[in-house]
């Protein structure tokens, strides 16, 4: 994993399980913007705990995590969480590792912001590709919150002509 | 005689359970290993969708080895359409797949460390090496696949785009960086595994056929000619004794009417002459031999990745664009790719660009019933060691069929 950017914006969740796809969906939308080169946006799917949060480069200073989190609010509500607000979780197996446990291990080394969206429905184990309307409508607000965290004026950021992926491909 | 249930089994991927019949001395007389991860119906969901959706969806079975699902899925559709990716597309795709193995095998070693390494300093040093190795493996997937987790560059017809010369040089450097870590880690693991004096020498011995199609990437022609004609599939209810099968969430695939083992040992026995001499005091037919073979596979994958990156011509095309409305709805595309833990088989039919049939028999599905058999003959306290030797990825394996009078009548969630 090439994670040498100073700031990583990480969309977590599975696009196949309705509102669980919130994080990847926002990451997808963010890839349409021309962001500074030290920022990398990643659709981490369900692999975040073991594929990203255990493999960060030392250059990484800030993590912005997008995920659906249920805290009893109205569906589609957005809220910033600190890592301390998240339950610690416990490693049982590599597949079912919770998002929050490795974040608790990282929180004193890296600035971590979690942007949560209250889901209306997570369809797992049934597959539903579309977000519910409430969560769909929350996406622009989530992007605005990410831009604010990045210190970018949402009104001035340019949209790219095609999705941008800041990769390690050396200009491929 | 009594029953021991281990649920859930841990330090692998997904949810599973061991139901063991044991005698008065605690020796397992009948071993049953079953998946308890719910069936998610991916195959049904993919059917009827545009063919391009199949690798996207199937690579989301699980976040551990999504690459081999994407490559097997793409290849099954290519074979159904009768198209072939360009040479450099195949080189890049295989390299992407190997990147996944260069990460996944060390990850498995991390999961079994507590079983075999009691010295905390040695365990910490191994953990640091493993994390560095995983990172390089994922980095190779990231560069070749376009993203390390759900690689969007893997497409029907090859790879969406080639990489740059700079990226090629970067991969060569990454493989150079991997080498000393790998040498130290493989030496450490082999010494640790072979030097273990507590584990029974015949742990996990079974008499089932070993199934493999290639050392590294996989060979679908080999699967079709050597295995597919002998393949059958039964429900767990008809395989497991009593009511145990009612909880199981995987079908039971058979070759020649018996369960099989895929994975590192199968590959090395078939293609690299892996034998008793490689296993120290442990039986070459047992679980420790699988752990040993897995460690020995890492340098093979690394050497193959080096060959492939040198072969890659970054100026050549990597994609044969598939016909938008291709497929006759009759030709069954069968693709077998070697996932880190065994043979991953995707089969597909396509008509007018839409999936009309889709079936996945993933590595762990093949291994699950054999894992149960391999637990027999030793004390039940060792059963989880047997499970972990197979590096099961149970979440991927939750596939189900319904049979009536020996024929598949429908696929469904039960």
Coordinates of C-alpha atoms in Angstrom, one line a residue:
Chain A
X1 CA 0.0 0.0 0.0
X2 CA 1.4 3.4 -0.9
X3 CA 0.2 5.6 1.9
X4 CA 2.8 8.4 1.9
X5 CA 0.3 11.2 1.5
X6 CA 0.2 13.5 4.5
X7 CA -3.6 13.3 4.7
X8 CA -5.6 10.2 3.8
X9 CA -9.4 10.4 3.3
X10 CA -10.7 6.9 3.7
X11 CA -14.2 5.7 2.8
X12 CA -15.0 2.5 4.7
X13 CA -17.8 0.1 4.1
X14 CA -19.3 -2.3 1.6
X15 CA -21.1 -0.8 -1.4
X16 CA -23.2 -4.0 -1.7
X17 CA -25.0 -3.5 1.6
X18 CA -27.0 -0.3 1.1
X19 CA -26.1 2.5 3.5
X20 CA -22.9 0.6 4.5
X21 CA -21.7 2.0 1.2
X22 CA -21.7 5.6 2.4
X23 CA -18.0 5.9 3.0
X24 CA -16.9 4.4 -0.4
X25 CA -19.6 6.5 -2.1
X26 CA -18.3 9.8 -0.6
X27 CA -14.7 8.7 -1.6
X28 CA -15.9 8.1 -5.1
X29 CA -17.5 11.6 -5.2
X30 CA -14.3 13.2 -3.8
X31 CA -12.2 11.7 -6.5
X32 CA -13.9 14.1 -8.9
X33 CA -12.3 17.1 -7.2
X34 CA -8.8 18.5 -7.9
X35 CA -7.3 18.2 -4.4
X36 CA -3.7 19.1 -3.4
X37 CA -1.1 16.4 -4.0
X38 CA -0.5 15.6 -0.4
X39 CA -4.0 14.3 0.0
X40 CA -5.1 10.9 -1.1
X41 CA -8.6 9.6 -1.2
X42 CA -9.1 5.8 -0.8
X43 CA -12.2 3.6 -1.2
X44 CA -11.1 1.1 1.4
X45 CA -14.1 -1.1 1.2
X46 CA -14.2 -3.6 4.1
X47 CA -10.4 -4.0 4.2
X48 CA -9.6 -0.8 6.1
X49 CA -8.7 -2.3 9.5
X50 CA -6.1 -4.7 8.3
X51 CA -5.1 -3.2 5.0
X52 CA -4.9 0.5 5.8
X53 CA -4.9 1.2 9.5
X54 CA -2.1 -1.2 10.2
X55 CA 0.1 -0.2 7.2
X56 CA 0.3 3.6 7.3
X57 CA 3.5 5.4 6.3
X58 CA 5.3 7.6 8.8
X59 CA 4.5 10.6 6.5
X60 CA 0.8 10.3 7.3
X61 CA -0.2 13.1 9.6
X62 CA -4.0 13.1 9.4
X63 CA -6.7 10.5 8.7
X64 CA -10.3 11.5 7.7
X65 CA -12.5 8.5 7.9
X66 CA -16.0 8.3 6.5
X67 CA -18.2 5.5 7.6
X68 CA -21.8 4.8 8.5
X69 CA -22.2 4.8 12.2
X70 CA -25.4 4.2 14.1
X71 CA -26.0 6.4 17.1
X72 CA -29.7 6.7 17.1
X73 CA -30.0 10.0 15.2
X74 CA -32.3 10.6 12.3
X75 CA -31.2 8.7 9.1
X76 CA -28.8 10.8 7.0
X77 CA -27.5 12.8 10.0
X78 CA -23.8 13.6 9.8
X79 CA -21.6 14.0 12.8
X80 CA -17.9 14.2 13.6
X81 CA -16.6 11.6 16.1
X82 CA -13.4 11.5 18.0
X83 CA -11.7 8.1 18.3
X84 CA -12.5 8.1 22.1
X85 CA -16.2 8.2 21.3
X86 CA -15.9 4.9 19.3
X87 CA -16.1 1.6 21.2
X88 CA -12.7 -0.1 21.3
X89 CA -13.7 -3.4 19.8
X90 CA -11.6 -6.5 19.9
X91 CA -9.7 -8.5 17.3
X92 CA -11.4 -11.8 16.7
X93 CA -10.4 -12.6 13.2
X94 CA -9.0 -10.7 10.3
X95 CA -12.3 -10.5 8.5
X96 CA -14.4 -9.2 11.3
X97 CA -11.9 -6.8 12.8
X98 CA -13.7 -3.6 13.8
X99 CA -12.7 -0.3 12.4
X100 CA -12.2 1.3 15.7
X101 CA -9.6 -0.9 17.4
X102 CA -6.6 0.0 15.2
X103 CA -7.7 3.7 15.4
X104 CA -7.4 3.6 19.2
X105 CA -3.8 2.4 18.7
X106 CA -3.1 5.3 16.3
X107 CA -4.9 8.2 17.9
X108 CA -1.9 9.5 19.8
X109 CA 0.3 9.5 16.7
X110 CA -2.0 10.9 14.1
X111 CA -4.8 13.4 13.9
X112 CA -7.9 11.3 13.3
X113 CA -11.4 12.6 12.4
X114 CA -14.3 10.3 11.9
X115 CA -17.2 11.6 9.9
X116 CA -20.2 9.3 10.6
X117 CA -23.5 9.1 8.8
X118 CA -26.5 7.6 10.6
X119 CA -27.8 4.9 8.2
X120 CA -31.4 4.3 7.6
X121 CA -30.8 0.7 6.7
X122 CA -27.8 -1.7 6.2
X123 CA -29.1 -4.5 4.2
X124 CA -26.4 -7.1 5.1
X125 CA -26.6 -10.0 4.3
X126 CA -28.9 -9.0 1.5
X127 CA -27.4 -7.1 -1.3
X128 CA -28.8 -3.7 -2.1
X129 CA -26.5 -1.4 -4.2
X130 CA -28.3 1.9 -3.7
X131 CA -28.1 4.1 -0.7
X132 CA -31.4 5.0 1.0
X133 CA -32.6 8.5 0.0
X134 CA -31.8 9.9 3.4
X135 CA -28.1 8.9 3.2
X136 CA -27.9 9.8 -0.5
X137 CA -28.9 13.3 0.4
X138 CA -26.2 13.5 3.1
X139 CA -23.4 13.1 0.6
X140 CA -22.9 16.8 -0.4
X141 CA -22.8 17.7 3.3
X142 CA -20.2 15.0 4.0
X143 CA -18.1 16.4 1.1
X144 CA -18.4 19.8 2.6
X145 CA -17.2 18.5 6.0
X146 CA -14.2 16.8 4.4
X147 CA -13.3 20.0 2.6
X148 CA -13.5 21.9 5.9
X149 CA -11.2 19.4 7.5
X150 CA -8.8 19.7 4.6
X151 CA -8.9 23.5 4.9
X152 CA -10.2 23.9 1.4
X153 CA -12.9 26.4 0.5
X154 CA -15.7 24.2 -0.9
X155 CA -16.9 27.0 -3.1
X156 CA -13.5 27.3 -5.0
X157 CA -12.4 23.7 -5.4
X158 CA -12.5 22.6 -9.0
X159 CA -14.0 19.4 -10.3
X160 CA -11.8 17.4 -12.5
X161 CA -12.9 16.3 -16.0
X162 CA -12.5 12.7 -15.0
X163 CA -12.0 11.0 -11.7
X164 CA -8.6 11.6 -10.2
X165 CA -6.7 9.0 -8.4
X166 CA -3.5 10.0 -6.8
X167 CA -1.7 6.9 -7.2
X168 CA 1.8 5.5 -7.0
X169 CA 1.8 4.9 -10.7
X170 CA 4.5 7.5 -11.3
X171 CA 2.5 9.5 -13.8
X172 CA 0.9 6.5 -15.6
Chain B
X1 CA -17.7 -40.6 23.8
X2 CA -18.7 -37.0 23.8
X3 CA -18.9 -33.9 21.6
X4 CA -16.6 -30.9 21.7
X5 CA -17.8 -27.7 19.9
X6 CA -15.3 -24.9 19.2
X7 CA -17.3 -21.8 18.1
X8 CA -16.3 -19.5 16.7
X9 CA -12.8 -20.6 15.7
X10 CA -10.5 -17.6 15.6
X11 CA -7.4 -16.1 13.9
X12 CA -8.6 -16.7 10.4
X13 CA -11.1 -14.9 8.2
X14 CA -14.8 -15.3 8.7
X15 CA -17.0 -17.3 11.1
X16 CA -16.7 -21.0 11.5
X17 CA -17.2 -23.8 13.9
X18 CA -15.7 -27.2 14.8
X19 CA -18.0 -30.0 15.9
X20 CA -15.8 -32.9 17.1
X21 CA -16.8 -36.3 18.3
X22 CA -14.1 -37.4 20.8
X23 CA -13.4 -40.6 22.7
X24 CA -12.7 -40.9 26.5
X25 CA -9.1 -39.8 25.9
X26 CA -10.1 -36.6 24.1
X27 CA -9.0 -38.0 20.7
X28 CA -11.2 -36.8 17.8
X29 CA -13.0 -39.7 16.2
X30 CA -15.0 -37.6 13.8
X31 CA -14.2 -34.1 12.8
X32 CA -16.7 -31.6 11.3
X33 CA -15.6 -28.2 10.3
X34 CA -18.3 -25.9 9.0
X35 CA -18.8 -22.3 7.9
X36 CA -21.3 -20.3 10.0
X37 CA -20.9 -17.1 8.0
X38 CA -24.3 -16.3 6.5
X39 CA -24.8 -17.1 2.8
X40 CA -25.0 -13.8 1.0
X41 CA -26.3 -14.8 -2.4
X42 CA -23.7 -13.1 -4.5
X43 CA -24.1 -15.5 -7.4
X44 CA -27.8 -14.9 -7.6
X45 CA -27.3 -11.2 -7.3
X46 CA -24.7 -11.1 -10.1
X47 CA -27.0 -13.1 -12.5
X48 CA -28.9 -10.7 -14.8
X49 CA -26.4 -7.9 -14.4
X50 CA -24.0 -6.5 -16.9
X51 CA -21.0 -8.7 -17.2
X52 CA -18.6 -5.9 -16.1
X53 CA -20.4 -6.0 -12.7
X54 CA -19.2 -9.6 -11.9
X55 CA -15.6 -8.8 -11.0
X56 CA -16.7 -5.6 -9.2
X57 CA -19.1 -7.6 -7.0
X58 CA -17.2 -10.8 -6.5
X59 CA -14.1 -8.9 -5.4
X60 CA -16.2 -7.6 -2.5
X61 CA -16.8 -11.1 -1.1
X62 CA -14.2 -10.2 1.3
X63 CA -11.4 -7.6 1.9
X64 CA -8.6 -10.2 2.4
X65 CA -8.1 -11.6 -1.1
X66 CA -10.2 -9.6 -3.4
X67 CA -7.7 -9.7 -6.2
X68 CA -8.0 -13.4 -7.1
X69 CA -11.8 -13.1 -7.1
X70 CA -11.5 -10.2 -9.6
X71 CA -9.1 -12.0 -11.8
X72 CA -11.0 -15.3 -11.8
X73 CA -14.2 -13.5 -12.4
X74 CA -12.8 -11.6 -15.3
X75 CA -11.2 -14.7 -16.8
X76 CA -14.4 -16.8 -16.5
X77 CA -16.2 -14.2 -18.6
X78 CA -13.4 -13.9 -21.1
X79 CA -13.6 -17.6 -21.6
X80 CA -17.4 -17.5 -22.0
X81 CA -16.9 -14.8 -24.6
X82 CA -13.9 -16.4 -26.3
X83 CA -11.6 -13.4 -25.9
X84 CA -8.1 -13.3 -24.7
X85 CA -6.3 -10.3 -23.0
X86 CA -3.1 -9.0 -24.6
X87 CA 0.1 -10.6 -23.4
X88 CA 1.1 -7.5 -21.3
X89 CA -2.4 -7.5 -19.8
X90 CA -1.9 -11.0 -18.6
X91 CA 1.5 -10.2 -17.3
X92 CA 0.2 -7.2 -15.4
X93 CA -2.8 -9.1 -14.0
X94 CA -0.6 -12.0 -12.8
X95 CA 1.7 -9.5 -11.2
X96 CA -1.2 -7.9 -9.4
X97 CA -2.3 -11.3 -8.2
X98 CA 1.2 -12.1 -6.9
X99 CA 1.3 -8.8 -5.0
X100 CA -1.8 -10.1 -3.2
X101 CA 0.0 -13.3 -2.3
X102 CA 3.1 -11.5 -1.2
X103 CA 0.9 -9.7 1.4
X104 CA -1.5 -12.6 2.2
X105 CA 1.0 -15.3 3.0
X106 CA 2.8 -13.1 5.6
X107 CA -0.6 -12.1 7.0
X108 CA -1.3 -15.8 7.6
X109 CA 2.1 -16.1 9.4
X110 CA 1.0 -13.2 11.7
X111 CA -2.2 -15.1 12.5
X112 CA -0.3 -18.3 13.5
X113 CA 2.5 -16.7 15.4
X114 CA 0.9 -17.1 18.8
X115 CA 0.6 -20.8 18.2
X116 CA 4.3 -21.3 17.6
X117 CA 6.3 -18.3 18.8
X118 CA 6.4 -18.0 22.6
X119 CA 9.2 -15.5 22.9
X120 CA 7.6 -12.0 22.8
X121 CA 10.7 -10.4 21.4
X122 CA 10.9 -12.8 18.5
X123 CA 7.2 -12.4 17.9
X124 CA 7.5 -8.7 17.8
X125 CA 10.5 -8.8 15.4
X126 CA 8.5 -11.2 13.2
X127 CA 5.5 -8.9 13.3
X128 CA 7.5 -5.9 12.2
X129 CA 9.0 -7.9 9.3
X130 CA 5.5 -9.2 8.3
X131 CA 4.0 -5.7 8.3
X132 CA 6.7 -4.4 6.1
X133 CA 6.3 -7.4 3.7
X134 CA 2.5 -6.9 3.7
X135 CA 2.9 -3.3 2.8
X136 CA 5.1 -4.0 -0.2
X137 CA 2.7 -6.7 -1.4
X138 CA -0.2 -4.3 -1.1
X139 CA 1.9 -1.6 -2.8
X140 CA 2.4 -3.8 -5.8
X141 CA -1.4 -4.5 -6.0
X142 CA -1.9 -0.7 -5.6
X143 CA 0.3 0.2 -8.5
X144 CA -0.8 -2.6 -10.9
X145 CA -4.4 -2.9 -9.9
X146 CA -5.1 0.8 -9.4
X147 CA -6.1 0.4 -5.8
X148 CA -4.8 -2.1 -3.2
X149 CA -8.2 -3.4 -2.0
X150 CA -10.7 -3.5 -4.8
X151 CA -8.5 -3.1 -7.8
X152 CA -10.4 -1.2 -10.5
X153 CA -7.8 -1.8 -13.1
X154 CA -8.7 -5.5 -13.4
X155 CA -11.2 -5.7 -16.3
X156 CA -12.8 -8.2 -18.6
X157 CA -10.3 -8.4 -21.4
X158 CA -7.2 -7.7 -19.4
X159 CA -6.1 -4.6 -17.4
X160 CA -7.6 -1.2 -18.0
X161 CA -4.3 0.5 -18.5
X162 CA -0.6 -0.3 -18.5
X163 CA 1.7 1.2 -15.9
X164 CA 4.5 3.8 -16.5
X165 CA 8.2 3.1 -16.7
X166 CA 8.6 4.9 -13.4
X167 CA 6.0 2.6 -11.8
X168 CA 7.8 -0.4 -13.2
X169 CA 11.1 0.8 -11.7
X170 CA 9.3 1.4 -8.4
X171 CA 8.0 -2.2 -8.4
X172 CA 11.5 -3.5 -9.0
X173 CA 12.7 -1.4 -6.1
X174 CA 9.9 -2.7 -3.9
X175 CA 10.8 -6.3 -4.8
X176 CA 14.4 -5.6 -3.9
X177 CA 13.3 -4.2 -0.6
X178 CA 11.1 -7.2 0.0
X179 CA 13.9 -9.7 -0.5
X180 CA 15.9 -9.4 2.7
X181 CA 12.8 -9.2 4.9
X182 CA 11.5 -12.3 3.1
X183 CA 14.7 -14.2 3.6
X184 CA 14.8 -13.5 7.3
X185 CA 11.1 -14.2 7.8
X186 CA 11.0 -17.4 5.8
X187 CA 14.2 -18.7 7.6
X188 CA 12.6 -17.8 10.9
X189 CA 9.3 -19.5 10.1
X190 CA 10.8 -22.7 8.8
X191 CA 13.1 -23.0 11.7
X192 CA 10.3 -22.3 14.2
X193 CA 7.8 -24.7 12.5
X194 CA 10.2 -27.5 12.0
X195 CA 11.8 -27.1 15.4
X196 CA 8.5 -27.3 17.2
X197 CA 8.5 -30.3 19.6
X198 CA 5.0 -30.0 21.0
X199 CA 2.8 -30.4 18.0
X200 CA 2.0 -34.0 17.1
X201 CA 4.1 -35.2 14.1
X202 CA 1.1 -36.5 12.3
X203 CA -1.1 -33.5 13.0
X204 CA -3.8 -33.1 10.4
X205 CA -2.8 -36.1 8.2
X206 CA -5.5 -37.1 5.7
X207 CA -5.7 -39.2 2.6
X208 CA -7.6 -36.7 0.3
X209 CA -6.4 -35.7 -3.2
X210 CA -4.4 -32.5 -3.6
X211 CA -5.8 -30.1 -6.2
X212 CA -3.7 -27.5 -7.9
X213 CA -3.4 -25.9 -11.3
X214 CA -0.2 -23.9 -11.1
X215 CA 2.5 -22.8 -8.6
X216 CA 1.6 -19.1 -8.8
X217 CA -1.3 -17.7 -10.8
X218 CA -3.4 -20.6 -11.9
X219 CA -4.2 -22.4 -15.1
X220 CA -7.8 -22.7 -16.1
X221 CA -7.0 -25.3 -18.8
X222 CA -5.5 -27.6 -16.2
X223 CA -8.6 -27.3 -14.1
X224 CA -10.9 -28.1 -17.0
X225 CA -8.9 -31.1 -18.2
X226 CA -7.9 -32.6 -14.9
X227 CA -10.6 -31.8 -12.4
X228 CA -13.8 -30.3 -13.9
X229 CA -15.1 -33.5 -15.5
X230 CA -14.8 -35.3 -12.1
X231 CA -16.5 -32.4 -10.2
X232 CA -19.8 -32.7 -8.3
X233 CA -21.4 -30.7 -5.5
X234 CA -23.6 -31.8 -2.7
X235 CA -25.5 -30.0 0.1
X236 CA -24.0 -29.8 3.6
X237 CA -27.0 -31.7 5.0
X238 CA -26.1 -34.7 2.9
X239 CA -22.5 -34.5 3.9
X240 CA -22.4 -33.8 7.6
X241 CA -23.8 -36.3 10.1
X242 CA -27.0 -35.7 12.0
X243 CA -28.1 -32.1 12.3
X244 CA -24.7 -30.5 12.0
X245 CA -25.2 -29.7 8.3
X246 CA -28.2 -27.6 9.0
X247 CA -26.0 -24.9 10.3
X248 CA -23.4 -25.1 7.6
X249 CA -23.4 -22.4 5.0
X250 CA -21.3 -23.9 2.3
X251 CA -21.9 -26.5 -0.3
X252 CA -19.5 -29.5 -0.5
X253 CA -17.6 -29.7 -3.7
X254 CA -16.1 -33.0 -4.6
X255 CA -13.6 -34.3 -7.1
X256 CA -14.2 -37.9 -8.0
X257 CA -16.8 -38.1 -5.2
X258 CA -14.3 -37.1 -2.5
X259 CA -13.2 -33.9 -0.8
X260 CA -9.9 -32.4 -1.8
X261 CA -7.2 -30.1 -0.5
X262 CA -6.0 -27.0 -2.4
X263 CA -3.4 -24.5 -1.4
X264 CA 0.4 -24.2 -0.8
X265 CA 1.1 -27.9 -0.2
X266 CA -1.0 -29.1 -3.1
X267 CA 0.8 -26.6 -5.4
X268 CA 4.3 -27.5 -4.3
X269 CA 3.7 -31.3 -4.3
X270 CA 2.3 -31.1 -7.8
X271 CA 4.7 -28.7 -9.3
X272 CA 7.8 -28.4 -7.1
X273 CA 8.5 -31.9 -5.8
X274 CA 7.6 -30.9 -2.2
X275 CA 8.1 -34.1 -0.2
X276 CA 8.9 -35.5 3.3
X277 CA 12.4 -34.2 3.1
X278 CA 11.1 -30.6 3.2
X279 CA 9.0 -31.2 6.4
X280 CA 11.6 -32.2 9.1
X281 CA 9.9 -34.6 11.5
X282 CA 6.4 -33.6 10.5
X283 CA 4.4 -35.8 8.1
X284 CA 4.2 -34.4 4.6
X285 CA 0.5 -35.3 4.5
X286 CA -0.3 -33.2 7.6
X287 CA -1.1 -29.6 8.7
X288 CA 2.4 -28.5 9.6
X289 CA 3.5 -29.4 6.1
X290 CA 0.9 -26.8 4.8
X291 CA 2.4 -24.1 7.0
X292 CA 5.9 -25.1 5.8
X293 CA 4.8 -25.1 2.2
X294 CA 3.2 -21.7 2.6
X295 CA 6.5 -20.3 3.9
X296 CA 8.4 -21.9 1.0
X297 CA 5.9 -20.4 -1.5
X298 CA 6.8 -16.8 -0.6
X299 CA 10.2 -16.8 -2.3
X300 CA 8.7 -18.6 -5.3
X301 CA 6.0 -15.8 -5.6
X302 CA 8.7 -13.2 -5.2
X303 CA 10.9 -14.8 -8.0
X304 CA 7.9 -15.0 -10.3
X305 CA 7.0 -11.4 -9.6
X306 CA 10.6 -10.4 -10.6
X307 CA 10.3 -12.3 -13.8
X308 CA 6.9 -10.7 -14.7
X309 CA 8.0 -7.1 -14.0
X310 CA 11.0 -7.6 -16.3
X311 CA 8.8 -9.1 -19.0
X312 CA 6.3 -6.2 -18.9
X313 CA 6.5 -3.9 -21.8
X314 CA 5.0 -0.6 -20.5
X315 CA 4.4 0.7 -24.1
X316 CA 2.1 -2.1 -25.1
X317 CA -1.7 -2.3 -24.7
X318 CA -3.1 -4.4 -21.8
X319 CA -6.8 -4.6 -22.7
X320 CA -8.8 -6.4 -25.4
X321 CA -12.1 -4.6 -25.3
X322 CA -14.9 -7.2 -24.9
X323 CA -17.9 -6.9 -27.3
X324 CA -20.6 -4.9 -25.6
X325 CA -23.3 -7.4 -26.5
X326 CA -21.2 -10.5 -26.6
X327 CA -21.9 -14.0 -25.3
X328 CA -24.1 -16.8 -26.6
X329 CA -25.6 -17.8 -23.3
X330 CA -24.4 -21.4 -23.8
X331 CA -20.6 -21.4 -23.5
X332 CA -19.5 -21.9 -19.9
X333 CA -16.4 -19.9 -19.1
X334 CA -14.4 -21.8 -16.4
X335 CA -11.6 -19.9 -14.7
X336 CA -9.4 -21.3 -12.0
X337 CA -7.0 -19.0 -10.3
X338 CA -4.8 -20.0 -7.3
X339 CA -5.8 -17.9 -4.4
X340 CA -3.2 -17.9 -1.5
X341 CA -5.2 -20.6 0.2
X342 CA -6.3 -22.8 -2.8
X343 CA -8.0 -23.0 -6.1
X344 CA -10.6 -20.2 -6.7
X345 CA -13.0 -21.3 -9.5
X346 CA -15.5 -18.9 -11.1
X347 CA -17.8 -20.1 -13.8
X348 CA -20.0 -17.9 -16.0
X349 CA -22.3 -17.8 -18.9
X350 CA -23.0 -14.5 -20.8
X351 CA -25.7 -13.6 -23.2
X352 CA -25.8 -10.2 -25.0
X353 CA -23.4 -8.7 -22.4
X354 CA -25.5 -9.9 -19.4
X355 CA -24.6 -12.6 -16.9
X356 CA -27.0 -15.5 -17.3
X357 CA -25.3 -17.9 -15.0
X358 CA -22.6 -17.5 -12.3
X359 CA -21.1 -19.8 -9.8
X360 CA -18.1 -19.5 -7.5
X361 CA -16.3 -22.4 -5.8
X362 CA -13.6 -20.5 -3.8
X363 CA -10.5 -21.9 -2.2
X364 CA -11.9 -22.4 1.3
X365 CA -15.1 -24.0 0.0
X366 CA -13.0 -26.8 -1.4
X367 CA -11.0 -27.1 1.8
X368 CA -13.7 -26.9 4.5
X369 CA -14.8 -30.5 4.5
X370 CA -11.2 -31.8 4.3
X371 CA -10.2 -29.6 7.3
X372 CA -12.8 -31.6 9.4
X373 CA -11.4 -34.9 8.3
X374 CA -7.8 -33.7 9.0
X375 CA -8.8 -33.0 12.6
X376 CA -9.4 -36.7 13.3
X377 CA -6.9 -38.9 15.1
X378 CA -5.4 -36.5 17.6
X379 CA -6.5 -34.7 20.7
X380 CA -9.2 -32.1 20.2
X381 CA -6.9 -29.3 21.6
X382 CA -5.0 -29.4 18.3
X383 CA -8.0 -29.0 16.1
X384 CA -7.7 -25.2 15.8
X385 CA -4.1 -25.7 14.7
X386 CA -5.4 -27.8 11.8
X387 CA -8.0 -25.2 10.9
X388 CA -5.4 -22.3 10.9
X389 CA -3.0 -24.3 8.8
X390 CA -5.5 -24.1 5.9
X391 CA -5.7 -20.3 6.3
X392 CA -9.5 -20.5 5.7
X393 CA -11.2 -17.5 4.3
X394 CA -14.7 -18.5 5.3
X395 CA -16.6 -15.4 4.3
X396 CA -15.8 -16.0 0.7
X397 CA -16.9 -19.6 0.9
X398 CA -20.5 -19.1 1.7
X399 CA -22.1 -20.5 -1.4
X400 CA -25.1 -22.7 -1.5
X401 CA -27.0 -25.0 -3.9
X402 CA -30.2 -27.0 -3.7
X403 CA -30.3 -30.5 -5.0
X404 CA -33.2 -32.7 -5.8
X405 CA -32.6 -36.3 -6.8
X406 CA -29.0 -35.6 -7.5
X407 CA -29.6 -32.6 -9.8
X408 CA -29.2 -28.9 -9.1
X409 CA -32.7 -27.4 -9.1
X410 CA -31.9 -24.0 -7.9
X411 CA -29.3 -21.9 -6.0
X412 CA -30.7 -20.1 -3.0
X413 CA -30.1 -18.8 0.4
X414 CA -31.2 -21.4 3.0

